[in-house]
Each structure stands twice: as structure tokens, then as C-alpha cells.
Backbone as numpy.savetxt, mean C-alpha at the origin, in Angstrom:
# Nx Ny Nz CAx CAy CAz Cx Cy Cz
-30.16 3.83 10.15 -29.27 2.67 10.10 -27.89 3.06 10.60
-27.26 2.17 11.39 -25.91 2.44 11.88 -24.90 1.61 11.09
-23.93 2.29 10.50 -22.83 1.65 9.80 -21.70 1.44 10.81
-21.13 0.24 10.85 -20.06 -0.07 11.78 -18.73 -0.07 11.02
-17.82 0.83 11.43 -16.53 0.97 10.74 -15.42 0.41 11.61
-14.72 -0.60 11.10 -13.60 -1.22 11.81 -12.29 -0.55 11.41
-11.30 -0.61 12.31 -9.94 -0.19 12.01 -9.81 1.28 11.66
-10.55 2.12 12.37 -10.53 3.56 12.08 -9.41 4.24 12.86
-8.53 4.94 12.15 -7.47 5.70 12.80 -8.05 6.98 13.40
-7.36 7.51 14.41 -7.88 8.70 15.09 -8.03 9.88 14.14
-7.14 10.00 13.16 -7.24 11.09 12.18 -8.44 10.90 11.26
-8.82 9.65 11.02 -9.93 9.34 10.12 -11.29 9.59 10.75
-11.39 9.36 12.04 -12.70 9.34 12.70 -13.54 10.59 12.44
-13.00 11.81 12.66 -13.85 12.98 12.39 -14.24 13.12 10.93
-13.38 12.67 10.02 -13.69 12.75 8.59 -14.82 11.78 8.23
-14.78 10.59 8.81 -15.84 9.61 8.55 -17.16 10.10 9.13
-17.13 10.59 10.36 -18.35 11.05 11.00 -18.97 12.24 10.23
-18.12 13.13 9.74 -18.61 14.27 8.96 -19.22 13.81 7.64
-18.57 12.85 6.99 -19.05 12.38 5.68 -20.40 11.69 5.78
-20.63 10.98 6.89 -21.90 10.26 7.06 -23.00 11.13 7.69
-22.62 12.30 8.20 -23.59 13.15 8.90 -24.77 13.49 8.00
-25.98 13.34 8.55 -27.18 13.63 7.79 -27.61 12.52 6.87
-26.83 11.45 6.80 -27.17 10.30 5.93 -27.50 9.09 6.79
-26.50 8.63 7.55 -26.70 7.48 8.42 -25.79 7.63 9.63
-26.14 6.95 10.70 -25.28 6.90 11.87 -24.06 6.04 11.53
-22.94 6.39 12.12 -21.75 5.58 11.93 -21.06 5.43 13.28
-20.63 4.21 13.57 -19.88 3.96 14.80 -18.49 3.51 14.42
-17.48 4.24 14.88 -16.10 3.97 14.51 -15.39 3.18 15.60
-14.76 2.10 15.21 -14.01 1.26 16.12 -12.53 1.30 15.74
-11.66 1.36 16.76 -10.23 1.33 16.44 -9.71 -0.09 16.31
-10.52 -1.09 16.66 -10.09 -2.48 16.52 -10.26 -2.92 15.07
-9.40 -3.83 14.66 -9.45 -4.33 13.28 -10.36 -5.56 13.21
-10.92 -5.76 12.04 -11.80 -6.90 11.84 -10.99 -8.18 11.76
-11.26 -9.09 12.68 -10.63 -10.40 12.71 -11.71 -11.42 13.06
-11.33 -12.67 13.13 -12.29 -13.69 13.53 -12.77 -13.46 14.96
-11.90 -12.88 15.79 -12.28 -12.61 17.18 -13.21 -11.41 17.32
-13.02 -10.39 16.46 -13.83 -9.17 16.58 -15.07 -9.18 15.69
-15.16 -10.11 14.77 -16.29 -10.15 13.84 -17.65 -10.20 14.53
-17.80 -10.90 15.66 -19.12 -10.94 16.31 -19.64 -9.56 16.71
-18.77 -8.56 16.84 -19.21 -7.22 17.19 -20.18 -6.68 16.13
-20.04 -7.16 14.90 -20.84 -6.65 13.79 -22.26 -7.21 13.78
-22.59 -8.10 14.68 -23.93 -8.70 14.69 -25.01 -7.62 14.74
-25.98 -7.73 13.85 -27.07 -6.77 13.79 -26.81 -5.58 12.89
-25.62 -5.49 12.32 -25.29 -4.38 11.42 -25.33 -4.87 9.96
-26.22 -4.29 9.18 -26.32 -4.67 7.78 -25.07 -4.27 7.00
-24.48 -3.14 7.37 -23.34 -2.61 6.62 -22.15 -2.42 7.56
-21.00 -2.92 7.15 -19.77 -2.63 7.87 -18.76 -2.05 6.89
-17.81 -1.29 7.43 -16.72 -0.74 6.63 -15.42 -1.22 7.23
-14.47 -1.58 6.37 -13.22 -2.19 6.84 -12.01 -1.49 6.24
-10.87 -1.70 6.89 -9.60 -1.18 6.39 -8.88 -2.27 5.61
-7.81 -1.89 4.97 -7.10 -2.82 4.09 -6.50 -4.00 4.83
-6.24 -3.86 6.13 -5.64 -4.95 6.90 -6.67 -5.81 7.61
-7.94 -5.64 7.28 -8.98 -6.49 7.86 -8.84 -7.92 7.36
-9.22 -8.86 8.21 -9.28 -10.27 7.81 -10.68 -10.52 7.27
-10.78 -10.69 5.97 -12.06 -10.98 5.34 -11.99 -12.32 4.61
-11.39 -13.26 5.32 -11.34 -14.63 4.82 -12.67 -15.33 5.05
-12.75 -16.57 4.64 -14.00 -17.29 4.69 -14.61 -17.37 6.08
-13.79 -17.65 7.09 -14.31 -17.80 8.46 -14.96 -16.51 8.95
-14.30 -15.38 8.71 -14.84 -14.09 9.14 -16.11 -13.76 8.37
-16.11 -14.01 7.08 -17.29 -13.71 6.26 -18.50 -14.52 6.72
-18.29 -15.75 7.12 -19.40 -16.57 7.59 -19.97 -16.03 8.90
-19.09 -15.53 9.77 -19.56 -14.93 11.03 -20.38 -13.67 10.72
-19.88 -12.86 9.80 -20.59 -11.62 9.44 -21.97 -11.94 8.86
-22.00 -12.87 7.93 -23.28 -13.21 7.28 -24.27 -13.76 8.30
-23.79 -14.60 9.20 -24.68 -15.17 10.22 -25.22 -14.10 11.15
-24.48 -13.01 11.32 -24.90 -11.92 12.20 -25.79 -10.90 11.52
-26.04 -11.09 10.23 -26.94 -10.19 9.53 -26.28 -9.17 8.63
-24.97 -9.20 8.52 -24.29 -8.27 7.62 -24.59 -8.64 6.17
-24.86 -7.62 5.37 -25.16 -7.85 3.96 -24.25 -7.08 3.03
-23.50 -6.10 3.56 -22.64 -5.29 2.71 -21.35 -4.93 3.44
-20.22 -5.07 2.72 -18.90 -4.71 3.24 -18.33 -3.62 2.35
-18.07 -2.47 2.93 -17.50 -1.34 2.20 -16.05 -1.17 2.66
-15.11 -1.63 1.85 -13.71 -1.54 2.22 -13.14 -0.19 1.83
-12.40 0.42 2.76 -11.83 1.74 2.54 -10.41 1.62 1.96
-10.33 1.00 0.81 -9.03 0.86 0.14 -9.25 0.44 -1.30
-8.19 0.54 -2.08 -8.23 0.05 -3.45 -7.95 -1.45 -3.50
-6.96 -1.87 -2.73 -6.60 -3.28 -2.71 -7.68 -4.13 -2.06
-7.80 -5.38 -2.51 -8.82 -6.27 -1.95 -8.31 -7.70 -1.85
-6.99 -7.88 -1.84 -6.42 -9.22 -1.76 -6.70 -9.88 -0.40
-7.23 -9.10 0.56 -7.57 -9.65 1.87 -8.99 -10.21 1.93
-9.71 -10.15 0.81 -11.13 -10.54 0.79 -11.32 -11.82 -0.02
-12.00 -12.79 0.58 -12.36 -14.02 -0.14 -13.65 -13.73 -0.91
-13.49 -13.28 -2.14 -14.64 -12.84 -2.94 -15.57 -13.99 -3.29
-15.02 -15.17 -3.52 -15.86 -16.32 -3.87 -16.79 -16.68 -2.72
-16.25 -16.70 -1.51 -17.07 -17.00 -0.34 -18.11 -15.90 -0.12
-17.69 -14.64 -0.29 -18.63 -13.53 -0.14 -19.81 -13.69 -1.09
-19.52 -14.08 -2.32 -20.59 -14.24 -3.32 -21.53 -15.38 -2.94
-20.95 -16.48 -2.46 -21.79 -17.62 -2.06 -22.69 -17.26 -0.88
-22.21 -16.38 -0.01 -22.97 -15.99 1.17 -23.96 -14.86 0.89
-23.90 -14.32 -0.32 -24.80 -13.23 -0.67 -24.38 -11.88 -0.10
-23.11 -11.74 0.20 -22.59 -10.48 0.72 -22.17 -9.57 -0.44
-22.58 -8.33 -0.39 -22.12 -7.36 -1.38 -20.81 -6.75 -0.85
-19.85 -6.61 -1.74 -18.53 -6.09 -1.36 -18.15 -4.97 -2.31
-17.75 -3.84 -1.73 -17.30 -2.70 -2.54 -15.96 -2.21 -2.03
-15.22 -1.60 -2.90 -13.94 -1.01 -2.54 -13.92 0.42 -3.05
-12.77 1.07 -2.92 -12.56 2.39 -3.51 -11.60 2.18 -4.67
-12.12 2.28 -5.88 -11.32 1.89 -7.05 -10.19 2.87 -7.35
-10.32 4.12 -6.88 -9.23 5.08 -7.12 -9.33 6.24 -6.14
-8.19 6.82 -5.86 -8.10 8.05 -5.08 -6.82 8.73 -5.50
-6.48 9.83 -4.86 -5.33 10.62 -5.29 -4.08 9.76 -5.53
-3.65 9.61 -6.78 -2.42 8.85 -7.03 -1.18 9.58 -6.55
-1.32 10.88 -6.37 -0.16 11.68 -5.96 0.27 11.35 -4.54
-0.68 10.98 -3.69 -0.32 10.67 -2.30 0.71 9.54 -2.25
0.46 8.47 -2.98 1.36 7.32 -2.95 2.64 7.61 -3.73
2.51 8.23 -4.88 3.70 8.51 -5.70 4.66 9.45 -4.97
4.11 10.47 -4.34 4.96 11.42 -3.61 5.64 10.75 -2.42
4.90 9.84 -1.75 5.50 9.15 -0.61 6.59 8.20 -1.07
6.38 7.53 -2.21 7.42 6.65 -2.75 8.70 7.44 -3.00
8.54 8.64 -3.53 9.71 9.49 -3.73 10.32 9.96 -2.42
9.47 10.18 -1.42 9.98 10.55 -0.10 10.88 9.44 0.45
10.43 8.20 0.32 11.25 7.07 0.77 12.55 6.99 -0.03
12.45 7.15 -1.35 13.63 7.04 -2.20 14.69 8.07 -1.81
14.26 9.31 -1.63 15.23 10.36 -1.32 15.71 10.28 0.13
14.86 9.76 1.02 15.28 9.61 2.41 16.43 8.61 2.54
16.32 7.47 1.80 17.42 6.50 1.87 18.63 6.97 1.06
18.37 7.67 -0.04 19.46 8.17 -0.87 20.31 9.19 -0.11
19.66 10.12 0.60 20.39 11.19 1.28 20.56 10.94 2.78
20.26 9.73 3.22 20.51 9.30 4.61 19.83 10.21 5.63
18.59 10.57 5.35 17.89 11.56 6.16 17.67 11.08 7.60
17.26 9.83 7.77 16.99 9.33 9.12 18.25 9.36 9.96
19.35 8.91 9.39 20.61 8.92 10.14 21.05 10.35 10.45
20.89 11.24 9.49 21.30 12.63 9.69 20.50 13.29 10.82
19.19 13.07 10.82 18.34 13.67 11.86 18.69 13.09 13.23
18.92 11.79 13.28 19.29 11.16 14.55 20.58 11.75 15.09
21.53 11.99 14.21 22.80 12.57 14.64 22.65 14.00 15.16
21.96 14.82 14.39 21.87 16.23 14.78 21.09 16.41 16.08
20.17 15.50 16.38 19.48 15.57 17.66 20.43 15.32 18.82
21.54 14.61 18.53 22.58 14.40 19.54 23.71 15.40 19.37
23.47 16.44 18.56 24.46 17.50 18.29 25.72 16.96 17.64
25.56 15.89 16.85 26.64 15.34 16.05 26.42 15.85 14.62
27.27 16.76 14.19 27.06 17.42 12.91 28.05 16.96 11.83
28.64 15.78 12.02 29.54 15.25 11.00 28.77 14.81 9.75
29.46 14.78 8.63 28.86 14.32 7.38 29.30 12.91 7.00
30.19 12.31 7.78 30.67 10.97 7.46 29.51 9.99 7.32
29.50 9.25 6.22 28.47 8.24 6.01 27.16 8.76 5.46
27.10 10.06 5.13 25.84 10.64 4.65 25.88 10.96 3.16
26.89 10.46 2.46 27.06 10.78 1.04 25.94 10.17 0.20
25.21 11.03 -0.49 24.16 10.56 -1.40 24.61 10.73 -2.85
23.65 10.78 -3.75 23.98 10.99 -5.16 22.82 11.68 -5.85
23.15 12.37 -6.95 22.11 13.04 -7.74 21.22 11.99 -8.41
19.94 12.30 -8.50 19.05 11.49 -9.30 19.08 11.92 -10.77
19.39 13.17 -11.00 19.46 13.70 -12.37 20.44 12.86 -13.20
19.97 12.41 -14.37 20.82 11.66 -15.27 20.87 10.17 -15.01
20.32 9.75 -13.87 20.28 8.33 -13.57 18.98 7.71 -14.11
18.80 6.42 -13.92 17.69 5.70 -14.53 16.69 5.23 -13.48
15.43 5.60 -13.70 14.33 5.13 -12.85 13.62 3.99 -13.56
13.39 2.90 -12.85 12.63 1.78 -13.38 11.30 1.70 -12.65
10.20 1.79 -13.39 8.87 1.83 -12.79 8.12 0.57 -13.20
7.82 -0.28 -12.25 7.04 -1.49 -12.51 5.58 -1.20 -12.18
4.78 -1.09 -13.23 3.39 -0.71 -13.06 3.23 0.77 -13.35
2.62 1.08 -14.50 2.53 2.49 -14.92 1.07 2.92 -15.08
0.26 2.52 -14.11 -1.10 3.03 -14.04 -1.08 4.44 -13.48
-2.13 4.83 -12.80 -2.23 6.22 -12.33 -1.12 6.58 -11.35
-0.83 5.68 -10.40 0.22 5.98 -9.42 1.60 5.91 -10.09
1.81 4.88 -10.90 3.08 4.76 -11.60 3.33 5.94 -12.52
2.27 6.43 -13.16 2.41 7.61 -14.01 2.80 8.83 -13.19
2.16 9.01 -12.03 2.50 10.15 -11.17 3.95 10.05 -10.70
4.39 8.84 -10.36 5.79 8.64 -9.97 6.72 8.98 -11.13
6.33 8.57 -12.34 7.14 8.82 -13.53 7.26 10.31 -13.81
6.19 11.06 -13.62 6.24 12.50 -13.85 7.24 13.18 -12.91
7.30 12.70 -11.68 8.28 13.26 -10.74 9.69 12.89 -11.18
9.88 11.64 -11.59 11.19 11.20 -12.08 11.63 12.03 -13.28
10.68 12.31 -14.17 10.96 13.14 -15.33 11.40 14.53 -14.89
10.77 15.04 -13.83 11.15 16.34 -13.31 12.57 16.36 -12.76
13.02 15.24 -12.25 14.40 15.13 -11.77 15.39 15.04 -12.93
14.90 14.82 -14.13 15.79 14.66 -15.27 16.35 13.26 -15.39
15.55 12.25 -15.05 16.02 10.88 -15.09 15.68 10.20 -16.40
16.44 9.18 -16.75 16.07 8.28 -17.83 14.97 7.36 -17.30
14.02 6.99 -18.15 12.83 6.29 -17.69 12.66 4.93 -18.36
12.59 3.89 -17.55 12.28 2.55 -18.03 10.98 2.10 -17.36
10.11 1.44 -18.13 8.85 0.98 -17.59 8.58 -0.46 -17.92
7.78 -1.09 -17.06 7.33 -2.47 -17.31 5.88 -2.57 -16.90
5.05 -3.08 -17.79 3.62 -3.25 -17.50 3.03 -4.12 -18.59
1.82 -4.59 -18.36 1.15 -5.41 -19.36 0.70 -4.57 -20.55
0.53 -3.27 -20.33 0.16 -2.36 -21.42 0.89 -1.04 -21.21
1.30 -0.42 -22.29 2.02 0.85 -22.20 1.05 1.99 -21.91
1.51 2.94 -21.13 0.74 4.14 -20.82 1.24 5.26 -21.74
0.41 5.75 -22.66 0.86 6.79 -23.59 1.40 8.02 -22.89
0.86 8.35 -21.71 1.35 9.52 -20.98 2.79 9.32 -20.53
3.15 8.08 -20.22 4.52 7.80 -19.81 5.47 7.78 -21.00
5.03 7.20 -22.11 5.89 7.22 -23.30 6.12 8.65 -23.79
5.12 9.51 -23.60 5.27 10.90 -23.99 6.32 11.61 -23.15
6.57 11.09 -21.95 7.60 11.66 -21.07 8.98 11.10 -21.40
9.03 10.15 -22.34 10.31 9.56 -22.73 10.57 8.19 -22.17
9.54 7.56 -21.57 9.73 6.23 -21.00 9.88 5.19 -22.10
10.83 4.28 -21.90 11.01 3.13 -22.77 10.52 1.90 -22.03
9.58 1.18 -22.64 9.08 -0.05 -22.02 10.00 -1.21 -22.38
10.41 -1.95 -21.36 11.36 -3.04 -21.55 10.88 -4.25 -20.74
11.52 -5.40 -20.95 11.20 -6.54 -20.09 11.77 -6.28 -18.70
11.22 -6.94 -17.71 11.61 -6.62 -16.33 13.06 -6.99 -16.05
13.60 -7.96 -16.77 15.00 -8.33 -16.56 15.93 -7.19 -16.93
15.64 -6.51 -18.05 16.46 -5.37 -18.43 16.28 -4.22 -17.43
15.05 -4.03 -16.99 14.79 -2.97 -16.02 15.58 -3.21 -14.74
15.56 -4.44 -14.24 16.31 -4.75 -13.02 17.80 -4.47 -13.21
18.31 -4.80 -14.37 19.76 -4.69 -14.61 20.21 -3.25 -14.78
19.35 -2.39 -15.32 19.80 -1.04 -15.69 19.34 0.07 -14.75
18.29 -0.16 -13.98 17.72 0.92 -13.18 18.54 1.21 -11.92
18.73 2.49 -11.65 19.36 2.91 -10.40 18.34 3.02 -9.28
17.11 3.30 -9.65 16.00 3.39 -8.71 14.85 2.57 -9.27
14.34 1.64 -8.46 13.23 0.79 -8.88 12.07 1.01 -7.92
10.90 1.32 -8.49 9.71 1.57 -7.67 8.58 0.68 -8.15
7.86 0.09 -7.20 6.81 -0.89 -7.50 5.43 -0.25 -7.39
4.63 -0.40 -8.45 3.28 0.16 -8.47 2.31 -0.79 -9.18
2.46 -2.08 -8.91 1.57 -3.08 -9.51 0.70 -3.67 -8.41
-0.48 -4.19 -8.76 -1.34 -4.83 -7.75 -0.79 -6.19 -7.36
-1.22 -6.66 -6.20 -0.82 -7.99 -5.76 -1.86 -9.01 -6.23
-1.39 -9.98 -6.97 -2.21 -11.07 -7.48 -1.27 -12.27 -7.64
-1.81 -13.45 -7.93 -0.92 -14.61 -8.05 0.25 -14.40 -9.01
0.02 -13.68 -10.10 1.07 -13.47 -11.09 2.16 -12.53 -10.61
1.86 -11.69 -9.61 2.86 -10.73 -9.13 3.38 -11.06 -7.73
2.88 -12.14 -7.12 3.39 -12.55 -5.82 4.89 -12.80 -5.92
5.66 -12.14 -5.07 7.13 -12.22 -5.09 7.69 -11.88 -6.47
7.12 -10.85 -7.07 7.68 -10.33 -8.32 9.16 -10.01 -8.13
9.47 -9.45 -6.97 10.87 -9.20 -6.62 11.34 -10.37 -5.77
11.85 -11.38 -6.46 12.31 -12.59 -5.79 13.84 -12.61 -5.77
14.40 -13.72 -5.39 15.86 -13.83 -5.28 16.54 -13.52 -6.62
15.99 -14.03 -7.72 16.60 -13.79 -9.03 16.52 -12.32 -9.41
15.38 -11.69 -9.14 15.23 -10.27 -9.47 16.20 -9.43 -8.66
16.32 -9.73 -7.38 17.24 -8.98 -6.51 18.68 -9.17 -6.96
19.02 -10.38 -7.34 20.39 -10.65 -7.81 20.72 -9.91 -9.08
19.69 -9.67 -9.92 19.90 -8.99 -11.19 20.09 -7.48 -11.03
19.68 -6.93 -9.90 19.76 -5.48 -9.70 21.19 -5.03 -9.43
21.44 -3.77 -9.70 22.73 -3.19 -9.39 23.01 -3.25 -7.89
24.26 -3.40 -7.53 24.61 -3.45 -6.12 24.26 -2.15 -5.39
24.27 -1.04 -6.14 23.99 0.25 -5.51 22.60 0.78 -5.85
21.71 -0.11 -6.26 20.35 0.31 -6.61 19.57 0.73 -5.36
18.51 1.50 -5.61 17.54 1.84 -4.57 16.23 1.15 -4.94
15.63 0.45 -3.99 14.37 -0.26 -4.21 13.30 0.33 -3.31
12.15 0.67 -3.89 11.04 1.24 -3.13 9.78 0.44 -3.41
9.07 0.08 -2.35 7.77 -0.60 -2.50 6.73 0.13 -1.67
5.80 0.78 -2.35 4.69 1.45 -1.68 3.36 0.87 -2.16
3.41 -0.34 -2.72 2.21 -0.96 -3.29 1.65 -2.04 -2.38
2.17 -3.26 -2.45 1.73 -4.36 -1.61 2.95 -5.17 -1.17
2.94 -5.57 0.10 4.10 -6.24 0.66 4.45 -7.53 -0.04
3.43 -8.27 -0.51 3.67 -9.56 -1.13 4.41 -9.51 -2.45
4.64 -8.31 -2.97 5.41 -8.19 -4.21 6.88 -8.52 -4.00
7.34 -8.42 -2.76 8.76 -8.62 -2.45 8.94 -9.84 -1.56
9.86 -10.71 -1.95 10.27 -11.83 -1.10 11.20 -11.26 -0.04
10.66 -10.98 1.13 11.42 -10.26 2.15 12.59 -11.08 2.68
12.42 -12.38 2.78 13.53 -13.22 3.24 14.71 -13.12 2.29
14.43 -13.15 0.99 15.50 -13.00 -0.01 16.11 -11.61 0.06
15.29 -10.60 0.32 15.80 -9.23 0.43 16.76 -9.12 1.61
16.42 -9.71 2.75 17.30 -9.67 3.91 18.64 -10.31 3.59
18.60 -11.41 2.86 19.85 -12.09 2.47 20.74 -11.16 1.65
20.14 -10.44 0.70 20.93 -9.52 -0.14 21.46 -8.35 0.69
20.66 -7.86 1.60 21.11 -6.74 2.46 22.25 -7.19 3.38
22.18 -8.39 3.86 23.26 -8.92 4.71 24.57 -8.99 3.94
24.46 -9.16 2.63 25.65 -9.22 1.78 26.18 -7.83 1.44
25.53 -6.80 1.95 26.01 -5.43 1.75 25.53 -4.78 0.48
24.45 -5.32 -0.11 23.98 -4.78 -1.38 22.94 -3.68 -1.17
22.82 -2.84 -2.19 21.83 -1.77 -2.31 22.18 -0.51 -1.50
22.06 0.60 -2.22 22.23 1.90 -1.58 21.16 2.11 -0.52
19.93 1.70 -0.86 18.86 1.86 0.10 17.61 1.13 -0.31
16.78 0.82 0.67 15.49 0.17 0.44 14.45 0.91 1.27
13.38 1.32 0.61 12.27 1.98 1.29 11.02 1.15 1.15
10.47 0.68 2.27 9.31 -0.19 2.25 8.18 0.45 3.06
7.06 0.71 2.41 5.88 1.18 3.13 4.92 0.03 3.39
5.24 -1.13 2.86 4.39 -2.31 3.00 5.28 -3.51 3.28
4.67 -4.53 3.88 5.42 -5.73 4.27 4.49 -6.92 4.11
5.02 -8.03 3.60 4.15 -9.14 3.23 3.44 -9.79 4.41
3.96 -9.62 5.62 3.29 -10.18 6.80 2.84 -9.05 7.73
2.39 -7.94 7.15 2.05 -6.77 7.96 0.74 -6.91 8.74
-0.16 -7.78 8.29 -1.44 -7.94 8.98 -1.21 -8.32 10.43
-1.85 -7.61 11.33 -1.69 -7.84 12.76 -0.53 -7.08 13.37
0.27 -6.42 12.54 1.40 -5.62 13.01 1.20 -4.14 12.69
1.02 -3.84 11.41 0.89 -2.44 11.01 -0.41 -1.87 11.55
-0.35 -0.62 11.94 -1.45 0.15 12.55 -1.68 -0.23 14.01
-0.77 -1.02 14.60 -0.90 -1.44 15.99 0.37 -1.06 16.75
0.23 -0.63 18.00 1.38 -0.28 18.84 1.94 -1.55 19.46
3.13 -1.94 18.99 3.81 -3.11 19.53 5.05 -2.72 20.33
5.17 -1.45 20.65 6.41 -0.96 21.25 6.68 -1.54 22.63
5.66 -1.91 23.37 5.86 -2.43 24.73 6.02 -3.94 24.77
5.55 -4.62 23.72 5.61 -6.08 23.74 6.57 -6.66 22.72
7.00 -5.84 21.75 7.88 -6.36 20.71 7.11 -7.21 19.72
7.84 -7.79 18.78 7.21 -8.63 17.76 7.96 -9.95 17.67
7.27 -10.96 17.18 7.91 -12.27 17.02 8.23 -12.57 15.56
8.20 -11.53 14.73 8.54 -11.67 13.31 10.03 -11.38 13.14
10.82 -12.44 13.07 12.27 -12.28 13.01 12.73 -11.60 11.73
12.00 -11.81 10.64 12.39 -11.21 9.37 12.23 -9.69 9.42
11.10 -9.22 9.90 10.88 -7.78 10.02 11.83 -7.17 11.04
12.03 -7.87 12.16 12.94 -7.36 13.19 14.35 -7.18 12.63
14.79 -8.10 11.79 16.12 -7.98 11.18 16.13 -6.88 10.14
15.05 -6.77 9.38 14.98 -5.80 8.30 15.18 -4.37 8.82
14.55 -4.05 9.93 14.62 -2.66 10.42 15.96 -2.32 11.06
16.83 -3.32 11.22 18.15 -3.03 11.80 19.15 -2.51 10.77
18.87 -2.69 9.48 19.82 -2.24 8.46 19.79 -0.72 8.37
20.95 -0.07 8.39 20.97 1.39 8.35 20.53 1.99 7.03
20.50 1.19 5.98 20.10 1.68 4.67 18.66 1.29 4.31
17.89 0.90 5.32 16.50 0.50 5.12 15.58 1.39 5.94
14.49 1.82 5.31 13.42 2.52 6.02 12.14 1.71 5.83
11.48 1.41 6.94 10.19 0.74 6.91 9.15 1.66 7.54
8.09 1.93 6.82 6.96 2.69 7.35 5.72 1.82 7.30
4.68 2.20 8.05 3.57 1.27 8.27 2.38 1.55 7.36
2.59 1.34 6.06 1.53 1.43 5.06 0.80 2.78 5.15
1.57 3.86 5.05 1.01 5.19 5.20 1.09 6.02 3.94
1.50 5.44 2.83 1.70 6.23 1.61 0.42 6.95 1.18
-0.72 6.31 1.39 -2.00 6.89 0.98 -2.48 7.97 1.95
-1.83 8.11 3.10 -2.40 8.80 4.25 -2.19 10.31 4.19
-2.89 10.94 3.26 -2.96 12.40 3.21 -4.42 12.79 3.38
-4.64 14.03 3.81 -6.02 14.50 3.98 -6.79 14.41 2.67
-6.10 14.68 1.55 -6.76 14.64 0.24 -7.21 13.22 -0.09
-6.28 12.26 0.01 -6.58 10.89 -0.37 -7.58 10.25 0.59
-7.38 10.44 1.89 -8.30 9.85 2.87 -9.71 10.42 2.69
-9.79 11.72 2.42 -11.10 12.33 2.16 -11.79 11.73 0.97
-11.03 11.47 -0.10 -11.60 10.86 -1.29 -12.03 9.42 -1.02
-11.24 8.70 -0.24 -11.58 7.32 0.11 -12.88 7.27 0.90
-13.01 8.16 1.86 -14.21 8.17 2.71 -15.43 8.58 1.89
-15.29 9.60 1.04 -16.41 10.02 0.20 -16.88 8.88 -0.70
-15.93 8.16 -1.28 -16.29 7.03 -2.14 -16.96 5.93 -1.34
-16.50 5.72 -0.11 -17.11 4.70 0.74 -18.56 5.04 1.05
-18.82 6.32 1.36 -20.19 6.77 1.63 -21.06 6.53 0.39
-20.54 6.86 -0.79 -21.30 6.64 -2.03 -21.59 5.15 -2.23
-20.60 4.31 -1.91 -20.82 2.86 -2.04 -21.94 2.38 -1.13
-21.97 2.91 0.09 -23.03 2.55 1.03 -24.38 3.00 0.49
-24.45 4.23 -0.01 -25.71 4.75 -0.53 -26.16 3.96 -1.75
-25.20 3.56 -2.60 -25.56 2.74 -3.77 -26.13 1.40 -3.33
-25.53 0.79 -2.31 -26.05 -0.48 -1.81 -27.49 -0.33 -1.33
-27.74 0.70 -0.55 -29.08 0.89 0.02 -30.11 1.20 -1.06
-29.64 1.78 -2.18 -30.55 2.09 -3.28 -30.67 0.95 -4.28
-29.94 -0.15 -4.01 -30.00 -1.30 -4.90 -29.17 -1.14 -6.15
-28.26 -0.16 -6.13 -27.40 0.06 -7.31 -26.09 -0.71 -7.16
-25.43 -0.90 -8.29 -24.09 -1.47 -8.30 -23.19 -0.50 -9.05
-22.06 -0.95 -9.52 -21.16 -0.08 -10.25 -19.74 -0.61 -10.21
-18.79 0.13 -10.77 -17.41 -0.35 -10.88 -16.70 -0.55 -9.54
-17.19 0.09 -8.47 -16.57 -0.10 -7.16 -16.98 -1.41 -6.50
-18.02 -2.06 -7.02 -18.52 -3.28 -6.41 -17.78 -4.50 -6.96
-17.18 -5.24 -6.05 -16.47 -6.46 -6.42 -17.41 -7.66 -6.41
-18.41 -7.62 -5.54 -19.49 -8.61 -5.49 -20.78 -7.85 -5.27
-21.75 -7.92 -6.17 -21.71 -8.64 -7.45 -20.70 -8.03 -8.40
-20.34 -8.75 -9.43 -19.33 -8.30 -10.37 -19.75 -6.99 -11.03
-18.76 -6.10 -11.32 -19.10 -4.83 -11.94 -19.85 -5.02 -13.25
-20.83 -4.16 -13.50 -21.57 -4.19 -14.76 -20.86 -3.34 -15.79
-21.03 -3.69 -17.05 -20.35 -2.96 -18.13 -20.93 -1.56 -18.25
């Protein structure tokens, strides 16, 4: 059987081919799954997709009509998948429920310190042999307050690093993580966290309740010199409201690895044609903002774990098994 993998990065391809070797054939495509590319999957029982795939109702119907019976998504997030339609069509859908939390947590800290210490500007200057320090003044994280929204595995890993810096710790989540409280974290309502935190990092899933969690009111409540980092999902932040605050000269820095309208942009080379997204185009012009293209997970360790889990999901499907990685049918207890 040949598994068809959409949206495969060049670094991923040899890892995917090695993981499937001796089990099933796999064909890797660099194109992303969309309504236009979905017909390519005709005749393939199993396809694998990336987090930016379009798995809305229209695409799912094309896949089902072409004989696809199983979708193995290579990510934890699944807000791009119409699960109700998949269930009605009899499509099995699996994701990767967990992988190295350190990859994302470490990258979130990379963004935080890059904007804090003006690393991008400094490197740009030194490449032009400009060695001045004007405008590069940062600040110690030690003794300041980190606010962590979402204290699951990734949030906990982020908190451990913050604890290592000697920071005060504030957390917000639907349930407290004992490992975080053991590090000295105080759980508070999000309004207090916004008001007191010097560094705010987002580690919650995207769902209706968290859509635009960081909205105009939340941004207004933050300190003028706060640092905001989002390495979770773009829809957590109202980007239009964020641009308004940045135009007003607020925030020491903002590090974004995700963007609410990233589909069709991230993982694609737009350098020769430009983009028609005025909000993103304005966002990247601010000197205190860093935008990266959803790469926080992108370490050899995490990608390897994602691919291994995807292979297991495929094997479980072929053996008629289910499990916690399967979103359709619903996970069994």
C-alpha cells in the first residue's frame, strides 16, 4: 500500500521515508492539501497531512469520493479538520497527541530573548560592520514576572526555564499543574496575569473559548513594556488589535511563531510575489516584532517523534485498532 503524504518539508522527507521503510510505500509531496490538490489523493486509502492542510468539508468529500479512508495528521492541533463531516463520511482521522514539549518551549524562550535583547537588529548591524549599541538595551529576566497561559506539558517546560531564570511565576489554566505550583507558580485570573506579567507566553489550544484570547481588552491591560510570545496557535491573538497597540508604541517586544491567517502563507515561498495580507505585512515592519513561520516544533527530536507516531497511527488503522490519537472514531476509554 502507498501512503500519500502532503506538505512534506525537505528536511522531513528522508525521516518519513526511513520510518515507513519495510512497512509501506510512502510518496511525499511538497504541495499542501487544498481543494485544488485533493484529487491527487484519488486511489489512496491513507493520506498524511500537515497542520496547515485544508481539511474542511469540501476537501473531505473529495477525499472520500476518491477512496481515502484514513487521514493521519502530523501535528497535535486539529482545528483545521471538520471532524463532524469526517465522521459522516466514514473517514478515520488521527493526530499526534504529544511530542517533545521542549522543542516548543525552548523556541518560545528563543523568541522572548531575541526581542528582549534585540538580536535581529544587532546581527543586521554587525553584518554591515555597524558595532554601535544604541537601541539595543535589553533587561534582565531574573526577578521579573512570567505569565504562562496554559500549563500543560509545553507550558510546564516553559515554566521550568522561567524558574531557571529566577522569575516570579503566574499561571492561568482550567486546572492547576502540581509540577508548576511546586516551582512556585501562583495561579491567578487572566486579568491579573495580564496586568502583572513582564513576559506573557501562550500555550493553550485553539478552540471557540480561546479564539482571540488576547483581544483588545487583554492587550490594553498589559504593561506598556511587556513581552508577548505566541508559539501555540495564531487564532489566540487578535492581530488587528495587536497592530493597533504596536502603532501606539506599546510593548518591549512581540514574538510570533504563528499567525491567525497563516494558511496558504506559512511554509510557502512568497518572496518573489509578495503577499496581499496587509495586517501581516504591517506586523513584520515593527522593529520590536519577530515573526517566524510556525517552526517552534521543528527539531529533529520532535519531528522524529511526530513521524513515528504517524506511522503507528497508520499501522493501527490497518489493524483495525483505535486509541487516544484517533479523533474519528472518538477515543476509547
